[in-house]
């Protein structure tokens, strides 16, 4: 046991118990689904390490672990797009987290580094064949903020 | 390029393009958030390999990769809790998928192997300290199906 995380001892404890006993993967991370507390929309999928999960629970501000920058990431520290956590949930086997957040920035609910509201701004149609790349469709049509203005010359976290 | 997946060539193509160019991790997997098309609730967080993502797009039925069974997993094949996909989204850097699903099984929206509706049936309060395990609270109070009846003697996928 390390502070707020219980040691995982049994399937019953993990699935039906009242103690937080999260499972971090080989890289020390747990995936996190972030939804809008207002609309329910999925805003992003991120990762937390032990420190980020503890800080999120203790402070009520979403903290992640940035895999591209390889460091703790207080969401909004550079962009101002802070996420206030209204609810935290853990899944059955405690290897995934769901948080609902409110964002009180100058750009409304913006949470995507590209400048869209949700990171999931493109859809694809069900029923496409395997003979050519599946076609994407934009579900958001305008940036809600200018990434250059918000992030300046910070490197783009997207890796090829 | 392999069929419906384009080769990843640039940040602009990945973030602002119209081709599906997903990034699978070192294990060949991509994480998937599954929400209820009806309520918007997050039902589960799973993983797909290339085959599962292709089959999901082609057939409109959610397919995952089961990490515990180490095989392709057509959701509902053993339980009957099939997921009909109403929408598929991909995120900015194309390393996460969001699907919205309808479940027409005998147990309503059930999708959790423990017997609850959502896998995220427990919450934890923001503001807890680090001196003892964080306390969980059940947000669902009754099983919507009997796992023994549905899964029989199949091994529990939860790993300690």
mmCIF file of C-alpha atoms in Angstrom:
data_model
loop_
_atom_site.group_PDB
_atom_site.id
_atom_site.type_symbol
_atom_site.label_atom_id
_atom_site.label_comp_id
_atom_site.label_asym_id
_atom_site.label_seq_id
_atom_site.Cartn_x
_atom_site.Cartn_y
_atom_site.Cartn_z
ATOM 1 C CA UNK A 1 0.000 0.000 0.000
ATOM 2 C CA UNK A 2 1.314 3.413 -0.907
ATOM 3 C CA UNK A 3 -0.788 6.184 0.569
ATOM 4 C CA UNK A 4 -4.111 6.463 -1.276
ATOM 5 C CA UNK A 5 -3.546 3.343 -3.417
ATOM 6 C CA UNK A 6 -4.324 -0.049 -1.872
ATOM 7 C CA UNK A 7 -2.326 -3.143 -2.826
ATOM 8 C CA UNK A 8 -4.219 -5.395 -5.250
ATOM 9 C CA UNK A 9 -4.874 -8.675 -3.486
ATOM 10 C CA UNK A 10 -7.963 -10.333 -4.996
ATOM 11 C CA UNK A 11 -10.447 -10.094 -7.862
ATOM 12 C CA UNK A 12 -13.245 -9.529 -5.348
ATOM 13 C CA UNK A 13 -11.386 -6.639 -3.685
ATOM 14 C CA UNK A 14 -10.642 -5.062 -7.063
ATOM 15 C CA UNK A 15 -14.117 -5.451 -8.593
ATOM 16 C CA UNK A 16 -16.463 -5.205 -5.618
ATOM 17 C CA UNK A 17 -14.369 -3.409 -3.011
ATOM 18 C CA UNK A 18 -14.377 0.124 -1.630
ATOM 19 C CA UNK A 19 -10.636 0.774 -1.866
ATOM 20 C CA UNK A 20 -8.849 2.393 -4.767
ATOM 21 C CA UNK A 21 -6.341 -0.177 -6.056
ATOM 22 C CA UNK A 22 -5.389 1.059 -9.523
ATOM 23 C CA UNK A 23 -3.302 -0.932 -11.972
ATOM 24 C CA UNK A 24 -0.616 1.005 -13.813
ATOM 25 C CA UNK A 25 0.815 -0.560 -16.981
ATOM 26 C CA UNK A 26 4.429 -1.523 -17.706
ATOM 27 C CA UNK A 27 5.228 2.160 -18.315
ATOM 28 C CA UNK A 28 3.600 3.161 -15.013
ATOM 29 C CA UNK A 29 0.557 4.691 -16.721
ATOM 30 C CA UNK A 30 -3.228 4.330 -16.553
ATOM 31 C CA UNK A 31 -5.493 5.563 -19.401
ATOM 32 C CA UNK A 32 -8.007 8.311 -18.619
ATOM 33 C CA UNK A 33 -11.182 9.230 -20.494
ATOM 34 C CA UNK A 34 -12.052 12.895 -20.049
ATOM 35 C CA UNK A 35 -15.618 14.014 -20.733
ATOM 36 C CA UNK A 36 -17.341 17.370 -20.518
ATOM 37 C CA UNK A 37 -19.362 17.645 -17.304
ATOM 38 C CA UNK A 38 -21.762 19.883 -19.221
ATOM 39 C CA UNK A 39 -22.396 18.008 -22.470
ATOM 40 C CA UNK A 40 -21.045 14.521 -21.753
ATOM 41 C CA UNK A 41 -18.929 14.702 -24.908
ATOM 42 C CA UNK A 42 -15.618 12.846 -24.843
ATOM 43 C CA UNK A 43 -12.958 15.568 -24.914
ATOM 44 C CA UNK A 44 -9.731 13.558 -24.829
ATOM 45 C CA UNK A 45 -8.022 10.338 -23.892
ATOM 46 C CA UNK A 46 -4.914 10.843 -21.792
ATOM 47 C CA UNK A 47 -2.689 9.009 -19.349
ATOM 48 C CA UNK A 48 -1.826 9.476 -15.693
ATOM 49 C CA UNK A 49 1.077 8.128 -13.704
ATOM 50 C CA UNK A 50 0.799 7.607 -9.933
ATOM 51 C CA UNK A 51 1.706 11.202 -9.178
ATOM 52 C CA UNK A 52 -0.799 12.615 -11.685
ATOM 53 C CA UNK A 53 -3.647 10.468 -10.340
ATOM 54 C CA UNK A 54 -2.856 11.445 -6.749
ATOM 55 C CA UNK A 55 -2.666 15.138 -7.607
ATOM 56 C CA UNK A 56 -5.934 14.941 -9.545
ATOM 57 C CA UNK A 57 -7.706 13.336 -6.577
ATOM 58 C CA UNK A 58 -6.175 15.677 -4.023
ATOM 59 C CA UNK A 59 -6.526 18.975 -5.872
ATOM 60 C CA UNK A 60 -9.543 18.421 -8.132
ATOM 61 C CA UNK A 61 -7.558 19.749 -11.080
ATOM 62 C CA UNK A 62 -6.829 17.302 -13.895
ATOM 63 C CA UNK A 63 -3.176 16.255 -14.035
ATOM 64 C CA UNK A 64 -1.866 13.881 -16.684
ATOM 65 C CA UNK A 65 1.468 12.404 -17.699
ATOM 66 C CA UNK A 66 2.627 13.696 -21.054
ATOM 67 C CA UNK A 67 4.135 10.828 -23.007
ATOM 68 C CA UNK A 68 5.570 13.161 -25.645
ATOM 69 C CA UNK A 69 7.185 15.520 -23.122
ATOM 70 C CA UNK A 70 7.853 12.675 -20.660
ATOM 71 C CA UNK A 71 6.758 14.705 -17.651
ATOM 72 C CA UNK A 72 3.889 15.441 -15.289
ATOM 73 C CA UNK A 73 1.362 17.610 -17.075
ATOM 74 C CA UNK A 74 -0.970 19.922 -15.179
ATOM 75 C CA UNK A 75 -3.511 20.389 -17.946
ATOM 76 C CA UNK A 76 -3.762 24.050 -18.806
ATOM 77 C CA UNK A 77 -0.460 25.066 -17.190
ATOM 78 C CA UNK A 78 0.723 26.565 -20.465
ATOM 79 C CA UNK A 79 -2.586 27.083 -22.303
ATOM 80 C CA UNK A 80 -4.802 28.293 -19.469
ATOM 81 C CA UNK A 81 -7.318 25.561 -20.399
ATOM 82 C CA UNK A 82 -7.505 24.207 -16.836
ATOM 83 C CA UNK A 83 -9.828 21.275 -16.165
ATOM 84 C CA UNK A 84 -11.818 21.315 -12.913
ATOM 85 C CA UNK A 85 -12.783 17.736 -12.072
ATOM 86 C CA UNK A 86 -16.426 17.263 -11.063
ATOM 87 C CA UNK A 87 -16.378 13.458 -10.953
ATOM 88 C CA UNK A 88 -13.819 10.651 -10.956
ATOM 89 C CA UNK A 89 -14.700 7.050 -11.739
ATOM 90 C CA UNK A 90 -12.647 3.855 -11.866
ATOM 91 C CA UNK A 91 -13.542 0.788 -13.927
ATOM 92 C CA UNK A 92 -14.214 -2.807 -12.886
ATOM 93 C CA UNK A 93 -10.618 -4.061 -12.896
ATOM 94 C CA UNK A 94 -9.289 -0.617 -11.931
ATOM 95 C CA UNK A 95 -7.033 -0.182 -14.951
ATOM 96 C CA UNK A 96 -8.887 2.786 -16.486
ATOM 97 C CA UNK A 97 -10.124 6.130 -15.135
ATOM 98 C CA UNK A 98 -12.998 8.352 -16.257
ATOM 99 C CA UNK A 99 -13.110 12.007 -15.229
ATOM 100 C CA UNK A 100 -15.785 14.603 -15.970
ATOM 101 C CA UNK A 101 -14.452 18.158 -16.129
ATOM 102 C CA UNK A 102 -15.473 21.774 -16.360
ATOM 103 C CA UNK A 103 -13.248 24.121 -18.358
ATOM 104 C CA UNK A 104 -13.502 27.800 -17.540
ATOM 105 C CA UNK A 105 -11.019 29.138 -20.044
ATOM 106 C CA UNK A 106 -11.473 32.016 -22.439
ATOM 107 C CA UNK A 107 -12.346 29.595 -25.251
ATOM 108 C CA UNK A 108 -15.231 27.713 -23.663
ATOM 109 C CA UNK A 109 -14.726 23.966 -23.526
ATOM 110 C CA UNK A 110 -11.598 23.846 -25.653
ATOM 111 C CA UNK A 111 -9.278 21.031 -24.705
ATOM 112 C CA UNK A 112 -7.483 19.977 -27.913
ATOM 113 C CA UNK A 113 -4.006 21.279 -28.759
ATOM 114 C CA UNK A 114 -4.980 21.588 -32.443
ATOM 115 C CA UNK A 115 -7.547 24.242 -31.465
ATOM 116 C CA UNK A 116 -10.776 22.237 -31.541
ATOM 117 C CA UNK A 117 -13.160 21.734 -28.634
ATOM 118 C CA UNK A 118 -12.760 17.954 -28.432
ATOM 119 C CA UNK A 119 -9.740 15.968 -29.616
ATOM 120 C CA UNK A 120 -12.269 13.687 -31.333
ATOM 121 C CA UNK A 121 -13.251 16.210 -34.006
ATOM 122 C CA UNK A 122 -13.325 13.717 -36.881
ATOM 123 C CA UNK A 123 -15.644 10.780 -37.520
ATOM 124 C CA UNK A 124 -15.583 7.918 -39.977
ATOM 125 C CA UNK A 125 -18.488 6.153 -41.524
ATOM 126 C CA UNK A 126 -19.351 2.575 -40.625
ATOM 127 C CA UNK A 127 -19.375 0.173 -43.571
ATOM 128 C CA UNK A 128 -16.273 1.323 -45.453
ATOM 129 C CA UNK A 129 -14.299 -1.339 -47.310
ATOM 130 C CA UNK A 130 -10.652 -2.332 -47.018
ATOM 131 C CA UNK A 131 -9.535 -1.306 -50.518
ATOM 132 C CA UNK A 132 -8.501 2.283 -49.724
ATOM 133 C CA UNK A 133 -7.852 4.450 -46.646
ATOM 134 C CA UNK A 134 -11.046 5.030 -44.693
ATOM 135 C CA UNK A 135 -12.386 8.562 -45.186
ATOM 136 C CA UNK A 136 -12.656 10.935 -42.259
ATOM 137 C CA UNK A 137 -15.281 13.648 -41.854
ATOM 138 C CA UNK A 138 -14.840 16.775 -39.747
ATOM 139 C CA UNK A 139 -17.502 17.139 -37.047
ATOM 140 C CA UNK A 140 -16.087 20.470 -35.881
ATOM 141 C CA UNK A 141 -15.615 23.068 -38.568
ATOM 142 C CA UNK A 142 -13.911 25.960 -36.819
ATOM 143 C CA UNK A 143 -11.032 26.237 -34.393
ATOM 144 C CA UNK A 144 -12.151 27.648 -31.054
ATOM 145 C CA UNK A 145 -8.703 29.108 -30.424
ATOM 146 C CA UNK A 146 -5.501 29.829 -32.299
ATOM 147 C CA UNK A 147 -2.873 27.299 -31.197
ATOM 148 C CA UNK A 148 -0.022 29.657 -32.128
ATOM 149 C CA UNK A 149 -1.427 32.306 -29.828
ATOM 150 C CA UNK A 150 -1.946 29.858 -26.979
ATOM 151 C CA UNK A 151 1.125 27.630 -27.259
ATOM 152 C CA UNK A 152 3.591 29.923 -29.038
ATOM 153 C CA UNK A 153 6.585 27.968 -30.305
ATOM 154 C CA UNK A 154 6.113 24.940 -28.039
ATOM 155 C CA UNK A 155 6.749 21.698 -29.980
ATOM 156 C CA UNK A 156 3.661 19.900 -31.310
ATOM 157 C CA UNK A 157 2.986 16.815 -29.149
ATOM 158 C CA UNK A 158 1.751 14.773 -32.127
ATOM 159 C CA UNK A 159 4.347 12.211 -33.185
ATOM 160 C CA UNK A 160 4.401 10.581 -36.624
ATOM 161 C CA UNK B 1 -0.576 1.802 -46.688
ATOM 162 C CA UNK B 2 -2.430 -1.337 -45.729
ATOM 163 C CA UNK B 3 -5.982 -1.287 -47.029
ATOM 164 C CA UNK B 4 -8.095 1.127 -45.007
ATOM 165 C CA UNK B 5 -5.166 2.525 -42.977
ATOM 166 C CA UNK B 6 -2.994 5.226 -44.580
ATOM 167 C CA UNK B 7 0.722 5.458 -43.795
ATOM 168 C CA UNK B 8 1.501 8.271 -41.325
ATOM 169 C CA UNK B 9 3.633 10.815 -43.160
ATOM 170 C CA UNK B 10 3.188 14.241 -41.533
ATOM 171 C CA UNK B 11 1.638 16.003 -38.545
ATOM 172 C CA UNK B 12 -0.602 17.961 -40.895
ATOM 173 C CA UNK B 13 -1.882 14.786 -42.574
ATOM 174 C CA UNK B 14 -2.525 13.160 -39.203
ATOM 175 C CA UNK B 15 -4.219 16.130 -37.506
ATOM 176 C CA UNK B 16 -5.970 17.925 -40.347
ATOM 177 C CA UNK B 17 -6.291 15.240 -43.029
ATOM 178 C CA UNK B 18 -9.175 13.155 -44.298
ATOM 179 C CA UNK B 19 -7.442 9.755 -44.242
ATOM 180 C CA UNK B 20 -7.532 7.292 -41.395
ATOM 181 C CA UNK B 21 -3.895 6.806 -40.296
ATOM 182 C CA UNK B 22 -4.148 5.221 -36.859
ATOM 183 C CA UNK B 23 -1.197 4.690 -34.544
ATOM 184 C CA UNK B 24 -1.040 1.344 -32.787
ATOM 185 C CA UNK B 25 1.227 1.058 -29.741
ATOM 186 C CA UNK B 26 4.213 -1.256 -29.214
ATOM 187 C CA UNK B 27 1.765 -4.121 -28.567
ATOM 188 C CA UNK B 28 -0.168 -3.353 -31.755
ATOM 189 C CA UNK B 29 -3.132 -1.883 -29.854
ATOM 190 C CA UNK B 30 -5.114 1.365 -29.835
ATOM 191 C CA UNK B 31 -7.319 2.360 -26.855
ATOM 192 C CA UNK B 32 -11.053 2.743 -27.443
ATOM 193 C CA UNK B 33 -13.605 4.680 -25.399
ATOM 194 C CA UNK B 34 -17.085 3.178 -25.716
ATOM 195 C CA UNK B 35 -20.075 5.348 -24.832
ATOM 196 C CA UNK B 36 -23.807 4.696 -24.879
ATOM 197 C CA UNK B 37 -25.389 6.233 -27.991
ATOM 198 C CA UNK B 38 -28.513 6.739 -25.896
ATOM 199 C CA UNK B 39 -27.256 8.298 -22.669
ATOM 200 C CA UNK B 40 -23.702 9.345 -23.540
ATOM 201 C CA UNK B 41 -22.416 7.471 -20.486
ATOM 202 C CA UNK B 42 -18.949 5.931 -20.760
ATOM 203 C CA UNK B 43 -19.517 2.174 -20.741
ATOM 204 C CA UNK B 44 -15.991 0.793 -21.039
ATOM 205 C CA UNK B 45 -12.429 1.413 -22.131
ATOM 206 C CA UNK B 46 -11.083 -1.330 -24.376
ATOM 207 C CA UNK B 47 -8.390 -1.941 -26.957
ATOM 208 C CA UNK B 48 -8.427 -2.828 -30.645
ATOM 209 C CA UNK B 49 -5.695 -4.292 -32.817
ATOM 210 C CA UNK B 50 -5.637 -3.656 -36.579
ATOM 211 C CA UNK B 51 -8.004 -6.529 -37.294
ATOM 212 C CA UNK B 52 -10.518 -5.435 -34.640
ATOM 213 C CA UNK B 53 -10.574 -1.842 -35.890
ATOM 214 C CA UNK B 54 -11.048 -2.968 -39.492
ATOM 215 C CA UNK B 55 -13.852 -5.355 -38.551
ATOM 216 C CA UNK B 56 -15.564 -2.679 -36.467
ATOM 217 C CA UNK B 57 -15.495 -0.222 -39.365
ATOM 218 C CA UNK B 58 -16.564 -2.804 -41.946
ATOM 219 C CA UNK B 59 -19.311 -4.546 -39.987
ATOM 220 C CA UNK B 60 -20.582 -1.849 -37.607
ATOM 221 C CA UNK B 61 -20.296 -4.320 -34.727
ATOM 222 C CA UNK B 62 -17.772 -3.509 -32.021
ATOM 223 C CA UNK B 63 -14.744 -5.780 -32.076
ATOM 224 C CA UNK B 64 -11.926 -5.471 -29.563
ATOM 225 C CA UNK B 65 -8.696 -7.264 -28.744
ATOM 226 C CA UNK B 66 -8.878 -9.065 -25.429
ATOM 227 C CA UNK B 67 -5.588 -8.590 -23.615
ATOM 228 C CA UNK B 68 -6.475 -11.202 -21.003
ATOM 229 C CA UNK B 69 -7.497 -13.852 -23.547
ATOM 230 C CA UNK B 70 -4.938 -12.625 -26.111
ATOM 231 C CA UNK B 71 -7.360 -12.880 -29.007
ATOM 232 C CA UNK B 72 -9.784 -10.977 -31.207
ATOM 233 C CA UNK B 73 -12.955 -10.312 -29.244
ATOM 234 C CA UNK B 74 -16.269 -9.767 -30.971
ATOM 235 C CA UNK B 75 -18.049 -8.092 -28.064
ATOM 236 C CA UNK B 76 -21.088 -10.134 -27.114
ATOM 237 C CA UNK B 77 -19.982 -13.335 -28.870
ATOM 238 C CA UNK B 78 -20.312 -15.246 -25.606
ATOM 239 C CA UNK B 79 -22.632 -12.978 -23.604
ATOM 240 C CA UNK B 80 -25.064 -11.852 -26.292
ATOM 241 C CA UNK B 81 -24.341 -8.226 -25.305
ATOM 242 C CA UNK B 82 -23.537 -7.181 -28.887
ATOM 243 C CA UNK B 83 -22.637 -3.535 -29.518
ATOM 244 C CA UNK B 84 -24.007 -1.895 -32.646
ATOM 245 C CA UNK B 85 -21.780 1.038 -33.531
ATOM 246 C CA UNK B 86 -23.629 4.254 -34.366
ATOM 247 C CA UNK B 87 -20.567 6.506 -34.583
ATOM 248 C CA UNK B 88 -16.786 6.153 -34.769
ATOM 249 C CA UNK B 89 -14.406 9.008 -34.034
ATOM 250 C CA UNK B 90 -10.616 9.276 -34.087
ATOM 251 C CA UNK B 91 -8.609 11.786 -32.076
ATOM 252 C CA UNK B 92 -6.187 14.510 -33.162
ATOM 253 C CA UNK B 93 -3.017 12.396 -33.360
ATOM 254 C CA UNK B 94 -5.022 9.296 -34.295
ATOM 255 C CA UNK B 95 -3.885 7.142 -31.380
ATOM 256 C CA UNK B 96 -7.281 6.802 -29.691
ATOM 257 C CA UNK B 97 -10.760 5.818 -30.884
ATOM 258 C CA UNK B 98 -14.206 6.748 -29.557
ATOM 259 C CA UNK B 99 -17.243 4.673 -30.497
ATOM 260 C CA UNK B 100 -20.874 5.234 -29.567
ATOM 261 C CA UNK B 101 -22.915 2.024 -29.390
ATOM 262 C CA UNK B 102 -26.407 0.657 -29.022
ATOM 263 C CA UNK B 103 -26.864 -2.564 -27.083
ATOM 264 C CA UNK B 104 -30.001 -4.551 -27.794
ATOM 265 C CA UNK B 105 -29.450 -7.400 -25.398
ATOM 266 C CA UNK B 106 -31.884 -8.869 -22.904
ATOM 267 C CA UNK B 107 -30.328 -6.768 -20.128
ATOM 268 C CA UNK B 108 -30.627 -3.290 -21.605
ATOM 269 C CA UNK B 109 -27.352 -1.435 -21.866
ATOM 270 C CA UNK B 110 -25.285 -3.918 -19.896
ATOM 271 C CA UNK B 111 -21.686 -4.054 -20.998
ATOM 272 C CA UNK B 112 -19.614 -4.924 -17.928
ATOM 273 C CA UNK B 113 -18.532 -8.490 -17.201
ATOM 274 C CA UNK B 114 -19.194 -8.005 -13.480
ATOM 275 C CA UNK B 115 -22.892 -7.518 -14.277
ATOM 276 C CA UNK B 116 -23.219 -3.747 -14.083
ATOM 277 C CA UNK B 117 -24.378 -1.447 -16.885
ATOM 278 C CA UNK B 118 -21.138 0.506 -17.189
ATOM 279 C CA UNK B 119 -17.684 -0.747 -16.212
ATOM 280 C CA UNK B 120 -17.287 2.601 -14.417
ATOM 281 C CA UNK B 121 -19.763 1.804 -11.649
ATOM 282 C CA UNK B 122 -17.668 3.285 -8.831
ATOM 283 C CA UNK B 123 -16.687 6.883 -8.155
ATOM 284 C CA UNK B 124 -14.254 8.498 -5.779
ATOM 285 C CA UNK B 125 -14.496 11.853 -4.130
ATOM 286 C CA UNK B 126 -12.219 14.700 -5.072
ATOM 287 C CA UNK B 127 -10.172 16.095 -2.188
ATOM 288 C CA UNK B 128 -9.132 12.878 -0.423
ATOM 289 C CA UNK B 129 -5.734 12.846 1.255
ATOM 290 C CA UNK B 130 -2.773 10.540 0.775
ATOM 291 C CA UNK B 131 -2.741 8.941 4.235
ATOM 292 C CA UNK B 132 -5.020 5.981 3.476
ATOM 293 C CA UNK B 133 -6.524 4.233 0.416
ATOM 294 C CA UNK B 134 -8.989 6.484 -1.380
ATOM 295 C CA UNK B 135 -12.587 5.440 -0.713
ATOM 296 C CA UNK B 136 -14.796 4.280 -3.577
ATOM 297 C CA UNK B 137 -18.559 4.766 -3.760
ATOM 298 C CA UNK B 138 -20.893 2.581 -5.819
ATOM 299 C CA UNK B 139 -22.903 4.558 -8.390
ATOM 300 C CA UNK B 140 -24.785 1.462 -9.538
ATOM 301 C CA UNK B 141 -26.445 -0.558 -6.820
ATOM 302 C CA UNK B 142 -27.820 -3.594 -8.589
ATOM 303 C CA UNK B 143 -26.425 -6.014 -11.134
ATOM 304 C CA UNK B 144 -28.391 -5.875 -14.384
ATOM 305 C CA UNK B 145 -27.528 -9.497 -15.152
ATOM 306 C CA UNK B 146 -26.101 -12.541 -13.422
ATOM 307 C CA UNK B 147 -22.540 -13.078 -14.692
ATOM 308 C CA UNK B 148 -22.685 -16.810 -13.854
ATOM 309 C CA UNK B 149 -25.758 -17.213 -16.026
ATOM 310 C CA UNK B 150 -24.244 -15.262 -18.903
ATOM 311 C CA UNK B 151 -20.610 -16.395 -18.831
ATOM 312 C CA UNK B 152 -20.864 -19.775 -17.115
ATOM 313 C CA UNK B 153 -17.449 -20.996 -16.044
ATOM 314 C CA UNK B 154 -15.432 -18.747 -18.355
ATOM 315 C CA UNK B 155 -12.368 -17.360 -16.537
ATOM 316 C CA UNK B 156 -12.699 -13.858 -15.096
ATOM 317 C CA UNK B 157 -10.744 -11.409 -17.279
ATOM 318 C CA UNK B 158 -9.713 -9.276 -14.303
ATOM 319 C CA UNK B 159 -6.051 -9.824 -13.451
ATOM 320 C CA UNK B 160 -4.554 -8.979 -10.081
#
